[in-house]
CSV table of C-alpha atoms in Angstrom, one decimal:
chain,number,residue,atom,x,y,z
Y,382,MET,CA,110.2,95.2,56.6
Y,383,PHE,CA,107.8,98.7,56.2
Y,384,SER,CA,108.4,101.8,56.8
Y,385,ASN,CA,107.8,103.9,59.3
Y,386,ARG,CA,105.1,105.2,57.1
Y,387,TYR,CA,103.8,102.7,56.5
Y,388,ILE,CA,102.9,102.0,60.0
Y,389,PHE,CA,101.4,105.5,60.3
Y,390,ILE,CA,99.5,105.6,57.0
Y,391,TYR,CA,98.1,102.4,58.5
Y,392,SER,CA,97.5,103.2,62.3
Y,393,SER,CA,95.9,106.5,61.5
Y,394,ILE,CA,94.2,104.0,59.3
Y,395,MET,CA,92.7,101.5,61.5
Y,396,VAL,CA,91.2,103.7,64.3
Y,397,THR,CA,89.8,106.4,62.0
Y,398,VAL,CA,87.7,103.2,60.4
Y,399,VAL,CA,87.3,101.8,63.5
Y,400,ALA,CA,85.7,104.9,65.0
Y,401,ILE,CA,83.4,105.5,62.8
Y,402,ALA,CA,81.9,101.7,63.2
Y,403,LEU,CA,82.0,102.2,66.6
Y,404,THR,CA,80.0,105.5,66.4
Y,405,LEU,CA,77.4,104.5,64.2
Y,406,VAL,CA,77.2,101.0,66.2
Y,407,ALA,CA,76.2,103.4,69.9
Y,408,VAL,CA,74.5,105.6,67.4
Y,409,SER,CA,72.0,103.2,66.5
Y,410,LEU,CA,72.1,101.5,69.8
Y,411,LYS,CA,70.8,104.5,72.1
Y,412,PRO,CA,68.1,104.7,72.2
Y,413,THR,CA,67.2,100.8,72.9
Y,414,GLN,CA,69.4,101.0,75.4
Y,415,GLU,CA,67.8,104.1,76.5
Y,416,ALA,CA,63.9,102.3,76.8
Y,417,ASN,CA,65.3,99.7,77.7
Y,418,VAL,CA,66.9,102.0,81.7
Y,419,ARG,CA,63.4,103.7,81.3
Y,420,ILE,CA,60.8,100.0,81.2
Y,421,GLU,CA,63.6,99.4,83.7
Y,422,LYS,CA,62.7,102.1,86.2
Y,423,MET,CA,59.1,101.8,85.1
Y,424,GLN,CA,59.3,98.0,87.1
Y,425,ASN,CA,61.1,99.2,89.5
Y,426,ILE,CA,58.8,102.3,90.6
Y,427,LEU,CA,55.5,99.1,90.2
Y,428,LYS,CA,57.5,96.0,92.2
Y,429,ALA,CA,57.7,98.6,95.3
Y,430,ILE,CA,52.9,98.6,95.8
Y,431,ASN,CA,53.8,95.3,95.5
Y,432,ILE,CA,53.0,94.2,90.7
Y,433,THR,CA,55.8,92.6,89.1
Y,434,ALA,CA,55.7,93.0,85.5
Y,435,THR,CA,57.4,92.2,82.3
Y,436,PRO,CA,59.8,94.5,80.5
Y,437,LYS,CA,56.3,94.1,78.1
Y,438,GLU,CA,54.5,95.6,80.1
Y,439,ALA,CA,56.0,97.8,82.3
Y,440,GLN,CA,54.9,100.8,80.0
Y,441,THR,CA,50.7,100.3,80.4
Y,442,LEU,CA,50.8,99.2,84.4
Y,443,TYR,CA,53.6,102.2,85.1
Y,444,LYS,CA,50.7,104.5,83.0
Y,445,LYS,CA,47.1,102.2,85.0
Y,446,TYR,CA,49.1,103.0,88.7
Y,447,ILE,CA,51.2,105.5,88.2
Y,448,VAL,CA,49.1,108.0,88.1
Y,449,LYS,CA,51.0,111.4,89.4
Y,450,SER,CA,54.2,112.5,90.2
Y,451,TYR,CA,56.0,115.6,91.8
Y,452,THR,CA,59.3,116.9,91.9
Y,453,LEU,CA,60.0,118.4,95.2
Y,454,LYS,CA,63.0,120.9,96.7
Y,455,ALA,CA,64.6,119.9,99.2
Y,456,ASP,CA,63.0,122.2,101.3
Y,457,MET,CA,59.4,119.8,100.0
Y,458,THR,CA,58.5,122.8,98.0
Y,459,GLU,CA,57.1,121.4,95.1
Y,460,ALA,CA,59.0,122.3,92.1
Y,461,PRO,CA,56.7,122.0,88.8
Y,462,SER,CA,59.0,122.5,86.1
Y,463,ILE,CA,61.3,118.9,87.1
Y,464,ASP,CA,59.7,115.6,85.7
Y,465,ALA,CA,59.9,113.4,88.6
Y,466,PHE,CA,60.3,110.1,86.5
Y,467,SER,CA,63.4,112.3,84.6
Y,468,ILE,CA,66.1,113.3,87.9
Y,469,ASP,CA,68.7,110.9,88.2
Y,470,LEU,CA,68.8,109.7,91.9
Y,471,ALA,CA,72.8,109.1,92.0
Y,472,ALA,CA,73.8,112.0,90.7
Y,473,GLU,CA,71.8,114.0,93.4
Y,474,THR,CA,72.9,112.5,96.3
Y,475,LYS,CA,76.4,114.0,94.7
Y,476,LYS,CA,75.2,117.4,94.6
Y,477,ALA,CA,77.2,118.9,97.1
Y,478,ASN,CA,74.9,121.2,98.8
Y,479,PRO,CA,72.2,119.8,100.4
Y,480,ALA,CA,69.7,122.3,99.5
Y,481,ASP,CA,69.7,122.2,95.9
Y,482,ARG,CA,69.0,118.0,96.0
Y,483,LEU,CA,65.5,117.7,93.9
Y,484,TYR,CA,63.0,114.3,96.0
Y,485,PRO,CA,61.0,112.9,93.9
Y,486,LEU,CA,58.3,111.5,94.2
Y,487,TYR,CA,55.2,108.8,92.8
Y,488,ILE,CA,51.6,109.0,93.3
Y,489,ALA,CA,49.9,105.3,93.1
Y,490,VAL,CA,46.6,104.4,92.5
Y,491,LEU,CA,46.1,100.7,94.1
Y,492,ASP,CA,42.7,98.0,92.8
Y,493,ASN,CA,41.4,98.3,95.8
Y,494,GLY,CA,41.8,102.4,95.0
Y,495,ASP,CA,43.5,103.2,98.4
Y,496,THR,CA,46.8,105.8,97.7
Y,497,SER,CA,50.0,104.8,98.1
Y,498,TYR,CA,53.0,107.1,97.6
Y,499,ILE,CA,56.4,105.6,96.5
Y,500,PHE,CA,59.3,107.5,97.7
Y,501,PRO,CA,62.8,106.4,96.1
Y,502,MET,CA,66.1,106.0,98.0
Y,503,ARG,CA,69.4,105.1,97.3
Y,504,GLY,CA,72.7,104.3,100.0
Y,505,LYS,CA,75.7,102.6,100.4
Y,506,GLY,CA,75.9,98.6,100.4
Y,507,LEU,CA,79.4,97.1,101.1
Y,508,TRP,CA,80.6,97.3,97.1
Y,509,GLY,CA,78.9,99.8,96.0
Y,510,PRO,CA,75.6,101.8,95.5
Y,511,ILE,CA,72.3,100.3,97.1
Y,512,TRP,CA,69.0,102.0,96.3
Y,513,GLY,CA,65.0,101.0,96.5
Y,514,TYR,CA,62.1,102.3,96.9
Y,515,VAL,CA,59.9,102.3,99.5
Y,516,ALA,CA,56.0,102.8,99.2
Y,517,LEU,CA,53.8,104.3,102.6
Y,518,LYS,CA,50.2,103.6,102.7
Y,519,ASN,CA,48.1,107.0,102.9
Y,520,ASP,CA,48.3,107.2,106.0
Y,521,PHE,CA,51.5,108.2,105.7
Y,522,ASN,CA,53.1,106.1,108.2
Y,523,THR,CA,52.9,101.7,107.7
Y,524,ILE,CA,55.1,100.3,104.4
Y,525,TYR,CA,52.6,98.9,101.8
Y,526,GLY,CA,55.6,97.4,99.7
Y,527,VAL,CA,59.3,97.7,99.2
Y,528,MET,CA,62.2,97.3,95.9
Y,529,PHE,CA,65.4,96.5,97.0
Y,530,ASP,CA,68.1,96.7,94.2
Y,531,HIS,CA,71.9,96.8,94.1
Y,532,LYS,CA,74.8,97.0,92.4
Y,533,GLY,CA,77.0,94.6,93.2
Y,534,GLU,CA,76.3,92.8,96.9
Y,535,THR,CA,78.0,89.3,98.0
Y,536,PRO,CA,75.7,86.7,96.3
Y,537,GLY,CA,73.9,84.9,98.8
Y,538,LEU,CA,74.7,87.1,101.6
Y,539,GLY,CA,74.4,91.2,101.2
Y,540,ALA,CA,72.6,90.7,96.9
Y,541,GLU,CA,69.1,89.4,99.4
Y,542,ILE,CA,68.4,92.5,99.7
Y,543,ASN,CA,65.9,92.2,96.3
Y,544,THR,CA,64.6,88.9,97.1
Y,545,ASP,CA,60.5,88.8,97.8
Y,546,LYS,CA,62.2,86.9,100.8
Y,547,PHE,CA,63.9,90.1,102.4
Y,548,GLN,CA,61.8,92.4,101.1
Y,549,GLN,CA,58.3,91.4,102.9
Y,550,GLN,CA,59.5,91.6,106.1
Y,551,PHE,CA,59.6,95.0,106.0
Y,552,PHE,CA,55.5,94.8,104.7
Y,553,GLY,CA,53.4,97.2,107.2
Y,554,LYS,CA,56.4,97.9,108.7
Y,555,THR,CA,55.2,101.9,110.3
Y,556,ILE,CA,57.6,104.5,110.3
Y,557,PHE,CA,56.4,106.5,113.3
Y,558,ASP,CA,55.8,105.4,116.5
Y,559,GLU,CA,52.5,105.3,118.6
Y,560,ASN,CA,54.0,109.7,120.1
Y,561,GLY,CA,54.4,110.5,116.3
Y,562,ASN,CA,58.2,110.3,117.2
Y,563,TYR,CA,60.5,109.2,113.7
Y,564,THR,CA,61.9,105.3,114.1
Y,565,ALA,CA,62.6,104.2,110.3
Y,566,VAL,CA,62.2,101.4,109.4
Y,567,LYS,CA,65.9,99.3,110.6
Y,568,THR,CA,67.5,95.2,109.9
Y,569,ILE,CA,68.8,94.1,113.8
Y,570,LYS,CA,71.5,91.8,114.7
Y,571,GLY,CA,69.8,88.5,115.5
Y,572,GLY,CA,67.0,88.8,114.3
Y,573,ALA,CA,63.1,91.4,115.5
Y,574,GLY,CA,60.9,90.0,115.7
Y,575,SER,CA,57.2,89.9,114.5
Y,576,SER,CA,56.2,92.7,117.0
Y,577,ASN,CA,58.8,94.7,116.5
Y,578,PRO,CA,56.7,96.8,114.0
Y,579,HIS,CA,60.4,98.7,113.5
Y,580,GLY,CA,62.4,96.4,112.6
Y,581,VAL,CA,63.4,93.8,110.1
Y,582,ASP,CA,65.7,90.8,110.7
Y,583,ALA,CA,69.2,91.5,109.0
Y,584,ILE,CA,70.8,89.2,106.8
Y,585,SER,CA,73.8,86.6,108.5
Y,586,GLY,CA,76.5,87.1,106.9
Y,587,GLY,CA,75.2,90.8,105.3
Y,588,THR,CA,76.4,93.2,107.9
Y,589,ILE,CA,77.1,95.6,106.2
Y,590,THR,CA,74.6,95.1,103.8
Y,591,SER,CA,72.8,94.8,105.8
Y,592,ASN,CA,73.4,98.3,108.1
Y,593,GLY,CA,74.1,100.8,104.5
Y,594,LEU,CA,70.1,99.8,103.8
Y,595,SER,CA,69.1,100.8,107.1
Y,596,ALA,CA,70.7,104.4,106.5
Y,597,MET,CA,69.4,104.1,103.9
Y,598,LEU,CA,65.5,103.8,105.1
Y,599,GLU,CA,66.6,106.3,107.5
Y,600,ASP,CA,68.1,109.3,105.7
Y,601,GLY,CA,65.8,108.2,102.6
Y,602,PHE,CA,62.7,109.7,105.0
Y,603,LYS,CA,64.7,112.1,106.9
Y,604,ALA,CA,64.2,114.4,103.3
Y,605,TYR,CA,60.9,113.8,103.1
Y,606,LEU,CA,59.6,114.2,107.3
Y,607,PRO,CA,59.3,118.0,106.7
Y,608,PHE,CA,56.5,116.6,104.2
Y,609,LEU,CA,55.2,113.4,105.8
Y,610,GLN,CA,54.9,115.4,108.8
Y,611,LYS,CA,52.1,117.6,106.6
Y,612,LYS,CA,50.6,115.0,105.4
Y,613,ILE,CA,50.0,113.1,108.8
Y,614,LYS,CA,48.2,116.4,110.2
Y,615,GLN,CA,46.3,116.8,107.1
Y,616,VAL,CA,45.0,113.3,107.3
Y,617,LYS,CA,44.5,113.6,111.1
Y,618,THR,CA,42.2,116.7,110.9
Y,619,GLU,CA,40.4,115.6,108.3
Y,620,ASN,CA,39.3,112.4,110.1
Y,621,ILE,CA,39.1,114.5,113.5
Y,622,ASP,CA,36.2,116.8,111.4
Y,623,GLY,CA,34.6,113.9,109.8
Y,624,GLY,CA,34.1,112.9,113.4
Y,625,THR,CA,32.1,115.7,114.6
Y,626,GLN,CA,29.7,115.7,111.2
Y,627,ILE,CA,28.3,112.4,112.0
J,170,MET,CA,92.2,70.9,43.8
J,171,LYS,CA,90.6,73.5,45.9
J,172,GLU,CA,89.7,71.7,49.9
J,173,PRO,CA,86.4,71.7,50.8
J,174,LEU,CA,85.1,73.9,53.4
J,175,PHE,CA,83.9,71.1,56.0
J,176,SER,CA,87.2,68.5,55.4
J,177,ALA,CA,88.5,66.5,58.6
J,178,LYS,CA,91.5,68.6,58.8
J,179,ASN,CA,89.1,71.7,59.0
J,180,LEU,CA,86.9,70.0,61.2
J,181,LYS,CA,89.0,68.9,63.7
J,182,LEU,CA,89.9,73.0,64.3
J,183,LEU,CA,86.2,73.5,65.5
J,184,THR,CA,86.4,69.7,67.2
J,185,GLY,CA,90.5,70.1,69.1
J,186,PRO,CA,89.2,73.3,71.5
J,187,LEU,CA,86.0,71.3,72.6
J,188,ASN,CA,88.0,68.1,74.3
J,189,LEU,CA,92.0,67.5,73.8
J,190,ASN,CA,92.5,70.8,73.5
J,191,ASN,CA,89.8,72.9,75.6
J,192,PRO,CA,91.0,76.9,75.9
J,193,ILE,CA,90.0,76.4,79.8
J,194,THR,CA,90.0,72.5,81.1
J,195,VAL,CA,93.5,71.7,79.2
J,196,GLN,CA,95.0,75.3,78.9
J,197,VAL,CA,93.9,76.6,82.1
J,198,LEU,CA,92.7,80.1,80.1
J,199,GLY,CA,89.9,81.8,81.0
J,200,ILE,CA,89.5,80.1,84.6
J,201,CYS,CA,88.3,84.2,85.6
J,202,SER,CA,85.4,84.9,83.6
J,203,ALA,CA,84.4,81.6,84.2
J,204,LEU,CA,83.7,81.4,87.9
J,205,ALA,CA,82.6,84.6,88.0
J,206,VAL,CA,79.5,85.3,85.4
J,207,THR,CA,78.7,81.1,85.8
J,208,VAL,CA,76.4,81.0,88.8
J,209,GLN,CA,73.9,81.5,87.0
J,210,LEU,CA,73.0,79.2,83.3
J,211,LYS,CA,71.1,82.7,81.4
J,212,PRO,CA,74.6,84.3,82.4
J,213,ALA,CA,77.5,81.4,81.2
J,214,ILE,CA,74.9,80.5,78.1
J,215,VAL,CA,75.4,84.2,76.6
J,216,MET,CA,78.6,84.7,77.6
J,217,ALA,CA,79.9,82.0,75.7
J,218,LEU,CA,78.1,82.9,72.4
J,219,SER,CA,79.9,86.9,72.9
J,220,VAL,CA,83.6,85.1,73.5
J,221,THR,CA,82.4,82.9,70.6
J,222,VAL,CA,81.3,85.5,68.8
J,223,VAL,CA,84.6,87.4,69.6
J,224,THR,CA,87.2,84.3,69.2
J,225,GLY,CA,85.2,83.9,65.4
J,226,PHE,CA,85.3,87.0,63.9
J,227,SER,CA,89.1,88.6,65.7
J,228,ASN,CA,90.2,85.4,63.4
J,229,LEU,CA,89.1,86.2,60.6
J,230,ILE,CA,89.5,89.9,61.1
J,231,ILE,CA,92.8,89.6,61.7
J,232,SER,CA,94.2,87.1,59.1
J,233,SER,CA,92.2,88.5,56.5
J,234,ILE,CA,94.2,91.3,56.6
J,235,ARG,CA,97.2,89.4,58.5
J,236,ASN,CA,99.7,90.7,55.2
J,237,THR,CA,99.5,94.5,56.1
J,238,ILE,CA,100.2,94.3,59.3
J,239,PRO,CA,103.8,95.3,60.3
J,240,PRO,CA,105.3,93.5,62.6
J,241,ARG,CA,106.1,95.7,64.5
J,242,ILE,CA,102.4,96.5,66.0
J,243,ARG,CA,100.4,93.4,65.1
J,244,ILE,CA,99.9,93.2,69.1
J,245,ILE,CA,98.1,97.0,69.1
J,246,VAL,CA,96.2,96.3,65.5
J,247,GLN,CA,95.6,93.3,67.1
J,248,LEU,CA,93.5,95.0,69.7
J,249,VAL,CA,92.0,97.9,68.3
J,250,VAL,CA,90.3,94.0,66.5
J,251,ILE,CA,89.4,92.7,69.5
J,252,ALA,CA,88.3,95.5,71.4
J,253,SER,CA,85.8,97.3,69.2
J,254,LEU,CA,84.2,93.5,68.5
J,255,VAL,CA,83.6,93.3,72.6
J,256,ILE,CA,82.5,96.9,73.0
J,257,ILE,CA,80.3,96.3,69.5
J,258,VAL,CA,78.5,92.6,71.4
J,259,ASP,CA,78.3,94.9,74.8
J,260,GLN,CA,76.4,97.5,73.2
J,261,LEU,CA,73.9,94.8,71.6
J,262,LEU,CA,73.7,92.7,75.0
J,263,LYS,CA,72.5,96.7,76.7
J,264,ALA,CA,70.2,96.8,73.9
J,265,TYR,CA,68.5,93.7,73.6
J,266,VAL,CA,69.0,91.6,76.9
J,267,TYR,CA,69.1,94.4,79.5
J,268,ASP,CA,68.8,92.4,82.3
J,269,VAL,CA,71.6,89.6,81.8
J,270,SER,CA,73.4,93.1,80.5
J,271,LYS,CA,74.0,93.5,83.8
J,272,LYS,CA,75.2,90.8,85.5
J,273,LEU,CA,77.3,90.6,83.1
J,274,SER,CA,78.0,93.6,83.9
J,275,VAL,CA,82.1,94.6,83.5
J,276,PHE,CA,83.4,90.8,82.8
J,277,VAL,CA,81.8,91.6,78.9
J,278,GLY,CA,85.3,94.3,78.4
J,279,LEU,CA,86.9,92.0,79.8
J,280,ILE,CA,86.2,89.5,77.5
J,281,ILE,CA,89.0,91.9,75.4
J,282,THR,CA,91.3,90.5,78.5
J,283,ASN,CA,90.9,87.5,77.7
J,284,CYS,CA,94.0,85.7,77.6
J,285,ILE,CA,92.1,82.6,74.7
J,286,VAL,CA,91.4,85.8,72.5
J,287,MET,CA,94.8,87.4,71.9
J,288,GLY,CA,96.1,83.9,72.5
J,289,ARG,CA,94.9,82.6,69.1
J,290,LEU,CA,95.3,85.3,67.5
J,291,GLU,CA,99.3,85.2,67.7
J,292,ALA,CA,99.5,81.5,67.7
J,293,PHE,CA,96.6,80.7,64.4
J,294,ALA,CA,95.5,83.8,62.5
J,295,MET,CA,98.4,85.8,62.4
J,296,ALA,CA,99.6,82.6,60.0
J,297,GLU,CA,96.8,81.0,58.4
J,298,LYS,CA,94.1,81.4,55.7
J,299,PRO,CA,91.1,84.0,56.8
J,300,TRP,CA,88.6,80.1,57.3
J,301,ARG,CA,90.7,78.1,59.1
J,302,SER,CA,91.0,81.2,61.2
J,303,PHE,CA,87.5,81.8,61.6
J,304,LEU,CA,86.7,77.8,62.2
J,305,ASP,CA,90.3,78.2,65.8
J,306,GLY,CA,88.3,80.4,66.8
J,307,VAL,CA,84.6,79.4,67.1
J,308,GLY,CA,86.4,76.1,68.1
J,309,ASN,CA,88.1,77.8,70.8
J,310,GLY,CA,84.4,80.0,71.9
J,311,ALA,CA,82.4,76.8,72.0
J,312,GLY,CA,85.6,75.0,73.7
J,313,TYR,CA,85.4,78.0,76.6
J,314,GLY,CA,81.1,78.2,76.5
J,315,LEU,CA,80.7,74.1,77.3
J,316,ILE,CA,83.2,74.5,80.5
J,317,LEU,CA,80.6,77.4,81.5
J,318,ILE,CA,77.6,76.4,80.5
J,319,ALA,CA,78.6,72.8,82.7
J,320,VAL,CA,79.5,74.8,85.6
J,321,GLY,CA,77.0,77.2,85.1
J,322,PHE,CA,74.5,74.1,85.1
J,323,PHE,CA,75.5,72.5,88.4
J,324,ARG,CA,76.3,76.0,89.6
J,325,GLU,CA,72.4,76.8,89.3
J,326,LEU,CA,71.4,73.0,90.2
J,327,LEU,CA,73.0,72.4,92.7
J,328,GLY,CA,72.7,76.3,94.3
J,329,SER,CA,69.6,78.1,93.3
J,330,GLY,CA,67.6,74.6,93.4
J,331,LYS,CA,66.6,76.7,89.9
J,332,LEU,CA,67.8,76.2,86.1
J,333,LEU,CA,67.5,79.4,83.4
J,334,GLY,CA,65.4,80.8,86.5
J,335,LEU,CA,62.7,78.1,86.8
J,336,GLN,CA,62.6,76.5,89.7
J,337,ILE,CA,63.6,72.2,88.7
J,338,ILE,CA,63.6,71.2,92.5
J,339,PRO,CA,60.2,70.0,93.4
J,340,HIS,CA,59.0,71.5,96.5
J,341,PHE,CA,58.0,68.1,98.1
J,342,LEU,CA,62.0,67.6,98.9
J,343,TYR,CA,62.7,70.9,100.3
J,344,GLU,CA,59.2,70.2,102.6
J,345,MET,CA,61.5,67.3,103.1
J,346,GLY,CA,64.1,69.1,104.6
J,347,TYR,CA,66.4,69.4,101.3
J,348,LYS,CA,68.3,72.3,101.4
J,349,ASP,CA,70.1,74.9,97.9
J,350,ASN,CA,73.7,74.5,98.7
J,351,GLY,CA,74.9,78.1,99.8
J,352,LEU,CA,78.7,77.5,98.2
J,353,MET,CA,77.7,76.6,94.8
J,354,ILE,CA,76.5,80.8,94.1
J,355,LEU,CA,80.6,81.6,95.9
J,356,PRO,CA,83.3,82.5,93.2
J,357,PRO,CA,85.6,79.4,95.3
J,358,MET,CA,82.8,76.1,94.0
J,359,ALA,CA,83.6,77.1,90.3
J,360,LEU,CA,87.1,77.0,90.5
J,361,ILE,CA,85.7,73.0,92.3
J,362,THR,CA,83.7,73.0,90.3
J,363,ILE,CA,86.0,73.1,87.0
J,364,GLY,CA,88.1,71.1,89.2
J,365,ILE,CA,86.0,68.4,89.4
J,366,ILE,CA,85.7,68.3,85.1
J,367,ILE,CA,89.6,69.1,84.0
J,368,TRP,CA,89.6,65.4,86.8
J,369,ILE,CA,86.9,64.1,84.5
J,370,GLN,CA,88.2,64.8,80.8
J,371,ARG,CA,91.9,63.4,82.0
J,372,SER,CA,90.4,59.6,84.0
J,373,ALA,CA,88.9,59.3,80.0
J,374,ASN,CA,91.7,60.7,78.1
J,375,ARG,CA,94.7,59.0,79.2
J,376,GLU,CA,97.0,61.2,76.3
J,377,LEU,CA,95.7,64.8,78.5
J,378,ILE,CA,97.8,62.8,81.7
J,379,ASP,CA,101.4,63.8,82.1
J,380,LYS,CA,104.1,61.2,81.5
J,381,SER,CA,106.7,61.9,84.4
């Protein structure tokens, strides 16, 4: 028979030993785990400009293509002291006051020399969060590439948002109409047709995820709207100036 | 006289759970994770290995300290050992096979509640010597893993036309009108696949069929 005293001492020693062992494991593996998360983020950002990188090449390719990153405050002024890459979008969207949120922006130079602007965004799917990176061409209107992923959408249905087949539909779509009004890009039930510049086919059976994705794109770009409109104006005046010079 | 490490009796501990005493198809334990992680072959293999490591080493540890464990808190002691091993496995997966660990998500953590692990500790490791317990743990983990891998094989092959992410079903078949079976990647089909495996196993082994 074991006495109460024995049981107390036994369990105290047991939890101490276990606690030390687990702490050692957790502390020693932490740098590797954090590197994995960083590399995955790089892969995701590269995917938005249609570059598929293996975990090994991600760091080199990221350095090669992503030439600059900015952190923008909610009023779209720059916050130079904060590294854009270190911003956790999940934490930003949880901030109670929208004016406190930070908006990262990545700038990539593509193989053909064009500049592309990558906007991270985050939204809600059916079962959990969905997120993505959307790259715009240097007209600040046309989508160059997208990358979407999800935490736990239904396989074969909502989870299809992370497939190439779904994402390729977004290429060349525009987020402003001819008059310069903001339209974003929506997923359309029953099919958008290739002529629709602001819509893609929604996923049948994945309505809630599709709607969540539409809302994510709309809210995502809406936050950057002042920045985008300012840039579009700049692009237009540059073109006119260029025209008069010739 | 000392018994050899791999005597016939010890080997039976390893091979028994693979067939006649299989934890999934005969004892019907651990079904939940078998349904969840078998959409693709790779997570199924990693899960199989993880469970084997946990059952093997928890059996070994518990069996080594079995005479010191006060019976009144034995379940707590067992759970602490299982939970610690699972946390270590989870941390290792996150550090070295990050993509798979994301797919397995909560199911690695849920190994703690896998009935196979605790069942083996209570039924075997608490009463047997460490080496035999270790073999029993590895055997049961492998028996569980065998079914997981078999289910994962058919689900990925028929559901996505791939194995371990490589395209297996040739392209010309798709052009001729072949389609992947979308049902295969949903959980109900995992249950049906396990059912079919149980059916085949029982037809091959008459002793598994109830007399009545």
